[in-house]
Amino acid sequence: MKTFLKILKWLGVVLAVLLLGVYLFVILSWNKKWDAPYPNIKASKDSAIIARGKYLAFGPAHCATCHVPMDKIMEVEAGLQMPLSGGWTLEIDGFGSFHAPNLTPDPETGIGKLSDQEIARALRYGVGSDGRLIFPFMPFTEMSDEDLTAVISYLRTLEPVKNDVPRSKLAFLGKALVAFGMLHPEGPASPPPASVVKDSSANYGKYLAYSVANCKGCHTNFDKHSGEIIGKPFAGGFLFEPDAFSEGYAFMSPNLTPDAKTGIMADWDQGVFMQRFRKGRVFKGSPMPWGAFSRMDDEDLKALYAFFHSIEPVEHLVEKVEFAPGEPLPKQ
């Protein structure tokens, strides 16, 4: 018995040493500095380019959905255009606290002191001006040079607003994922195009769905802690738990593929699809940026419709997309 207890004691000591070693490794190595290329992007003063950037920011790219104060979100959803002074906060239990920064040209609290290339690198490669990791909430790694230029050009025209937004902070789990190389900046999988022809084709719809509007990011199930994709693209199933605006409701993204049995849009014609987008928000707390998407032009909506009906059907039944407060949530 004494021998057994002694073994247990030494096992406990070894385990404690191992845990301490892991803890120290994470604390000492998570705050890495990264490097990435600086895209050859230079802001323009051309009014047409600036107008394109404004359309993207308040439309398909929905920058305004996050980069405004939290008490202004519903006003932006209703169509109010305001300086993108940041403030949206997202808390992920055990992982971290994330804050959308100030995108106005204020030199102290915004992007006024950053070069065009530094802003472009942050958007395309997820690396900040100081080499820090920019968390991958923005889907712009493969946005065309032309559209990236347009967005930055528009941001340069905004009224400077002094709004000191806290930097995002990782909890221990998030730091561990960075320390062990599981979370890191992700640049484009392929060289971004210089420009993309804007039309109503499925090809342009694919560009919008992947590189601008981030349809894939929400309508594909993934592990919210590791970021690992665990579902088929656009087949839905990602659970959005209650947040500051959902009034206790939770939502699950539906299947957008044209599967005849389980695809939510499989039997929609183009008119129904466009009408749904024009209608905008139905559920107040829905994570879908309905306000921004309701203001997309007809050509963009037709392109998205063509794309969604061109992709591979995936049979994946999402039985319920809205969950009332207190209702049991499906396991992820």
XYZ file of C-alpha atoms in Angstrom:
332
model
C 0.000 0.000 0.000
C 2.837 2.387 0.887
C 4.535 1.640 -2.403
C 1.321 2.372 -4.295
C 0.855 5.676 -2.461
C 4.457 6.604 -3.167
C 3.919 5.927 -6.886
C 0.804 8.076 -6.863
C 2.710 10.829 -5.113
C 5.485 10.808 -7.709
C 2.996 10.667 -10.543
C 1.322 13.732 -9.077
C 4.656 15.535 -8.875
C 5.492 14.645 -12.484
C 2.059 15.771 -13.647
C 2.380 19.045 -11.753
C 5.800 19.687 -13.308
C 4.441 18.928 -16.783
C 1.468 21.260 -16.287
C 3.752 23.989 -14.969
C 6.009 23.510 -17.980
C 3.075 23.809 -20.382
C 1.800 26.898 -18.563
C 5.201 28.604 -18.681
C 5.666 27.692 -22.346
C 2.316 29.241 -23.248
C 2.871 32.403 -21.194
C 6.379 32.938 -22.547
C 5.759 32.130 -26.208
C 2.199 33.058 -27.186
C 2.858 36.745 -27.888
C 4.681 36.139 -31.139
C 5.553 38.648 -33.806
C 4.722 37.715 -37.370
C 5.866 38.862 -40.751
C 3.978 39.095 -44.035
C 4.304 40.935 -47.362
C 3.020 44.465 -47.768
C 0.515 44.544 -50.655
C 1.204 47.166 -53.282
C -1.920 49.149 -52.424
C -2.209 52.919 -52.486
C -5.363 54.827 -51.583
C -6.979 56.804 -54.368
C -8.853 60.099 -54.363
C -10.899 59.093 -57.396
C -14.577 59.597 -56.525
C -15.690 56.402 -58.296
C -13.160 54.300 -56.382
C -14.181 55.907 -53.079
C -17.854 55.278 -53.888
C -17.072 51.610 -54.546
C -15.317 51.393 -51.166
C -18.288 52.964 -49.400
C -20.659 50.532 -51.096
C -18.528 47.583 -49.974
C -18.163 48.890 -46.410
C -21.893 49.412 -45.864
C -23.004 46.624 -48.222
C -21.529 43.218 -49.065
C -18.314 43.562 -47.015
C -20.452 44.801 -44.055
C -17.560 46.552 -42.281
C -20.099 48.819 -40.582
C -21.785 45.871 -38.883
C -18.863 45.558 -36.450
C -16.842 48.765 -36.642
C -19.344 51.041 -34.902
C -20.217 51.450 -31.205
C -22.408 48.648 -29.921
C -25.295 50.992 -29.168
C -25.364 52.067 -32.834
C -25.612 48.634 -34.466
C -29.368 48.730 -35.014
C -29.150 52.244 -36.450
C -26.557 51.070 -38.965
C -28.761 48.091 -39.757
C -31.574 50.543 -40.504
C -29.389 52.370 -43.024
C -27.667 55.123 -41.033
C -24.132 55.745 -42.281
C -21.625 56.938 -39.720
C -17.865 56.979 -39.105
C -16.518 53.492 -38.472
C -15.116 54.339 -35.051
C -15.159 50.770 -33.732
C -16.473 49.325 -30.516
C -18.213 46.033 -31.285
C -17.237 43.466 -28.633
C -17.419 39.687 -28.895
C -16.781 37.438 -25.908
C -15.961 33.783 -26.564
C -15.987 31.819 -23.315
C -12.558 30.519 -22.440
C -11.021 31.854 -25.641
C -10.920 35.604 -25.424
C -12.478 39.040 -25.744
C -12.447 40.632 -29.190
C -12.974 44.287 -30.071
C -13.506 45.816 -33.524
C -11.017 48.693 -33.832
C -11.487 52.308 -34.829
C -11.157 52.589 -38.633
C -11.386 56.377 -38.852
C -8.243 58.405 -39.714
C -7.751 59.612 -36.134
C -3.956 59.527 -35.638
C -4.082 58.442 -32.001
C -6.911 55.922 -31.751
C -7.637 55.087 -35.388
C -5.746 54.263 -38.566
C -4.417 57.775 -39.225
C -0.834 56.836 -38.390
C -0.859 53.651 -40.510
C 0.271 53.492 -44.112
C -1.981 52.135 -46.844
C 0.282 49.104 -47.083
C 0.061 48.405 -43.340
C -3.738 48.495 -43.490
C -3.739 46.274 -46.577
C -1.428 43.762 -44.872
C -3.696 43.575 -41.830
C -6.730 42.887 -44.038
C -5.039 40.415 -46.370
C -2.584 38.621 -44.092
C -3.887 39.159 -40.559
C -0.684 40.821 -39.360
C -0.782 44.174 -37.567
C 1.612 47.063 -38.040
C 3.526 45.894 -34.966
C 3.633 42.268 -36.145
C 0.855 41.045 -33.863
C -1.754 38.501 -34.907
C -5.000 40.041 -36.180
C -7.727 37.553 -35.347
C -9.342 36.041 -38.462
C -12.831 37.523 -38.295
C -12.508 39.383 -41.617
C -12.837 37.436 -44.872
C -10.704 39.695 -47.024
C -7.554 37.645 -47.609
C -8.441 37.124 -51.280
C -10.269 40.375 -51.954
C -9.053 41.844 -55.239
C -6.427 44.574 -55.242
C -9.001 46.862 -56.837
C -11.597 46.346 -54.078
C -8.990 46.481 -51.314
C -7.858 49.809 -52.724
C -11.460 51.008 -52.822
C -12.108 50.119 -49.165
C -8.919 51.787 -47.929
C -9.606 54.823 -50.122
C -13.035 55.194 -48.522
C -11.662 54.783 -44.993
C -9.248 57.652 -45.668
C -12.226 59.958 -46.342
C -13.969 59.323 -43.022
C -14.222 61.989 -40.375
C -11.561 61.319 -37.705
C -13.172 60.188 -34.458
C -11.241 59.827 -31.227
C -12.407 56.522 -29.797
C -9.844 54.443 -27.945
C -11.051 50.868 -28.412
C -9.341 48.218 -26.228
C -7.228 45.689 -28.062
C -8.543 42.164 -28.339
C -7.299 39.861 -25.592
C -6.854 36.116 -25.567
C -7.681 33.957 -22.579
C -5.331 31.097 -21.705
C -6.884 28.673 -24.207
C -6.481 31.173 -27.021
C -2.902 31.857 -26.006
C -2.217 28.120 -25.938
C -3.542 27.719 -29.482
C -1.177 30.462 -30.641
C 1.781 29.101 -28.665
C 1.371 25.605 -30.112
C 0.906 26.900 -33.659
C -2.776 26.056 -33.983
C -3.795 29.697 -34.386
C -1.733 31.917 -36.654
C -2.116 34.518 -39.395
C -3.622 33.091 -42.553
C -2.916 34.793 -45.824
C -4.564 34.072 -49.176
C -4.657 30.454 -50.332
C -3.973 31.666 -53.858
C -2.757 34.987 -55.274
C -5.618 37.520 -55.038
C -6.776 38.890 -58.389
C -5.885 42.397 -59.443
C -9.555 42.938 -60.264
C -12.747 40.946 -60.733
C -15.363 41.634 -63.392
C -18.542 42.732 -61.616
C -21.559 41.091 -63.250
C -24.430 38.744 -62.398
C -22.477 35.544 -63.080
C -21.907 32.624 -60.714
C -18.187 33.361 -60.935
C -18.647 36.834 -59.481
C -21.085 35.391 -56.941
C -18.354 32.988 -55.816
C -15.998 35.917 -55.316
C -18.599 37.688 -53.174
C -19.432 34.571 -51.145
C -15.805 33.687 -50.394
C -13.829 36.920 -50.453
C -16.193 39.776 -49.600
C -19.460 38.850 -47.858
C -18.051 35.825 -45.974
C -21.109 33.641 -46.620
C -18.819 30.626 -46.318
C -17.580 31.702 -42.888
C -21.010 31.577 -41.236
C -22.721 28.922 -43.329
C -19.985 26.321 -42.829
C -19.728 24.544 -39.508
C -16.407 24.889 -37.708
C -14.949 24.484 -34.239
C -15.138 27.979 -32.763
C -12.127 27.377 -30.515
C -9.676 25.774 -32.932
C -11.106 27.250 -36.129
C -11.045 23.800 -37.715
C -13.696 23.304 -40.408
C -15.911 20.364 -39.493
C -18.682 20.742 -42.061
C -19.139 20.984 -45.801
C -18.885 24.477 -47.338
C -22.207 26.356 -47.271
C -24.046 23.381 -45.734
C -24.801 25.323 -42.539
C -24.926 24.041 -38.997
C -22.829 26.616 -37.154
C -24.391 27.620 -33.839
C -24.463 31.283 -32.809
C -25.049 31.356 -29.075
C -26.932 34.243 -27.405
C -25.103 37.566 -27.439
C -25.633 41.168 -26.380
C -28.268 41.776 -29.067
C -30.090 38.489 -29.428
C -32.240 38.910 -26.288
C -31.444 35.357 -25.235
C -32.074 33.798 -28.648
C -29.569 31.536 -30.386
C -29.335 30.868 -34.107
C -27.970 28.163 -36.378
C -26.934 28.877 -39.947
C -29.039 27.085 -42.579
C -27.875 24.945 -45.496
C -27.393 27.159 -48.576
C -26.533 24.385 -51.011
C -29.133 23.431 -53.658
C -29.873 20.046 -52.083
C -33.514 19.290 -52.880
C -34.211 17.785 -49.437
C -32.331 20.009 -47.010
C -31.224 23.183 -48.818
C -33.226 26.164 -47.559
C -33.033 27.905 -50.937
C -33.279 24.842 -53.201
C -36.745 25.735 -54.507
C -36.330 29.527 -54.482
C -36.325 31.264 -57.830
C -34.264 34.397 -58.352
C -37.168 36.690 -57.511
C -37.856 35.002 -54.163
C -34.159 35.114 -53.302
C -33.869 38.822 -54.029
C -37.128 39.616 -52.250
C -35.861 37.886 -49.102
C -32.717 39.987 -49.088
C -34.611 43.195 -49.743
C -36.898 42.441 -46.794
C -33.948 42.587 -44.426
C -33.985 41.614 -40.770
C -36.837 39.480 -39.428
C -35.340 38.316 -36.115
C -33.720 41.191 -34.222
C -30.861 39.116 -32.857
C -29.981 37.236 -36.039
C -26.193 37.270 -36.613
C -26.771 37.742 -40.360
C -25.936 41.355 -41.333
C -29.318 41.757 -42.987
C -29.201 45.534 -43.048
C -25.991 45.614 -45.074
C -27.047 42.783 -47.362
C -30.473 44.310 -47.988
C -28.682 47.254 -49.613
C -26.670 45.156 -52.060
C -27.403 46.026 -55.659
C -29.427 43.752 -57.946
C -26.372 42.594 -59.866
C -24.642 41.332 -56.712
C -27.751 39.509 -55.506
C -28.235 37.866 -58.902
C -24.599 36.764 -58.851
C -24.987 35.217 -55.391
C -28.156 33.440 -56.467
C -26.385 32.016 -59.525
C -23.445 30.869 -57.398
C -25.498 29.147 -54.686
C -27.395 27.212 -57.335
C -24.167 26.175 -59.035
C -22.431 24.534 -56.073
C -22.500 20.882 -55.098
C -25.695 19.896 -53.242
C -24.982 18.686 -49.702
C -27.615 16.717 -47.832
C -27.386 18.212 -44.365
C -30.580 18.832 -42.453
C -30.534 21.867 -40.187
C -33.792 21.189 -38.400
C -34.002 24.476 -36.521
C -32.387 27.862 -37.103
C -33.819 29.841 -34.157
C -33.782 28.847 -30.479
C -35.804 30.693 -27.862
C -34.257 31.797 -24.548
C -33.763 28.788 -22.273
C -34.397 26.277 -25.054
C -31.818 23.437 -25.120
C -29.164 24.051 -27.749
C -27.781 21.309 -29.994
C -24.325 20.018 -29.154
C -21.529 21.170 -31.430
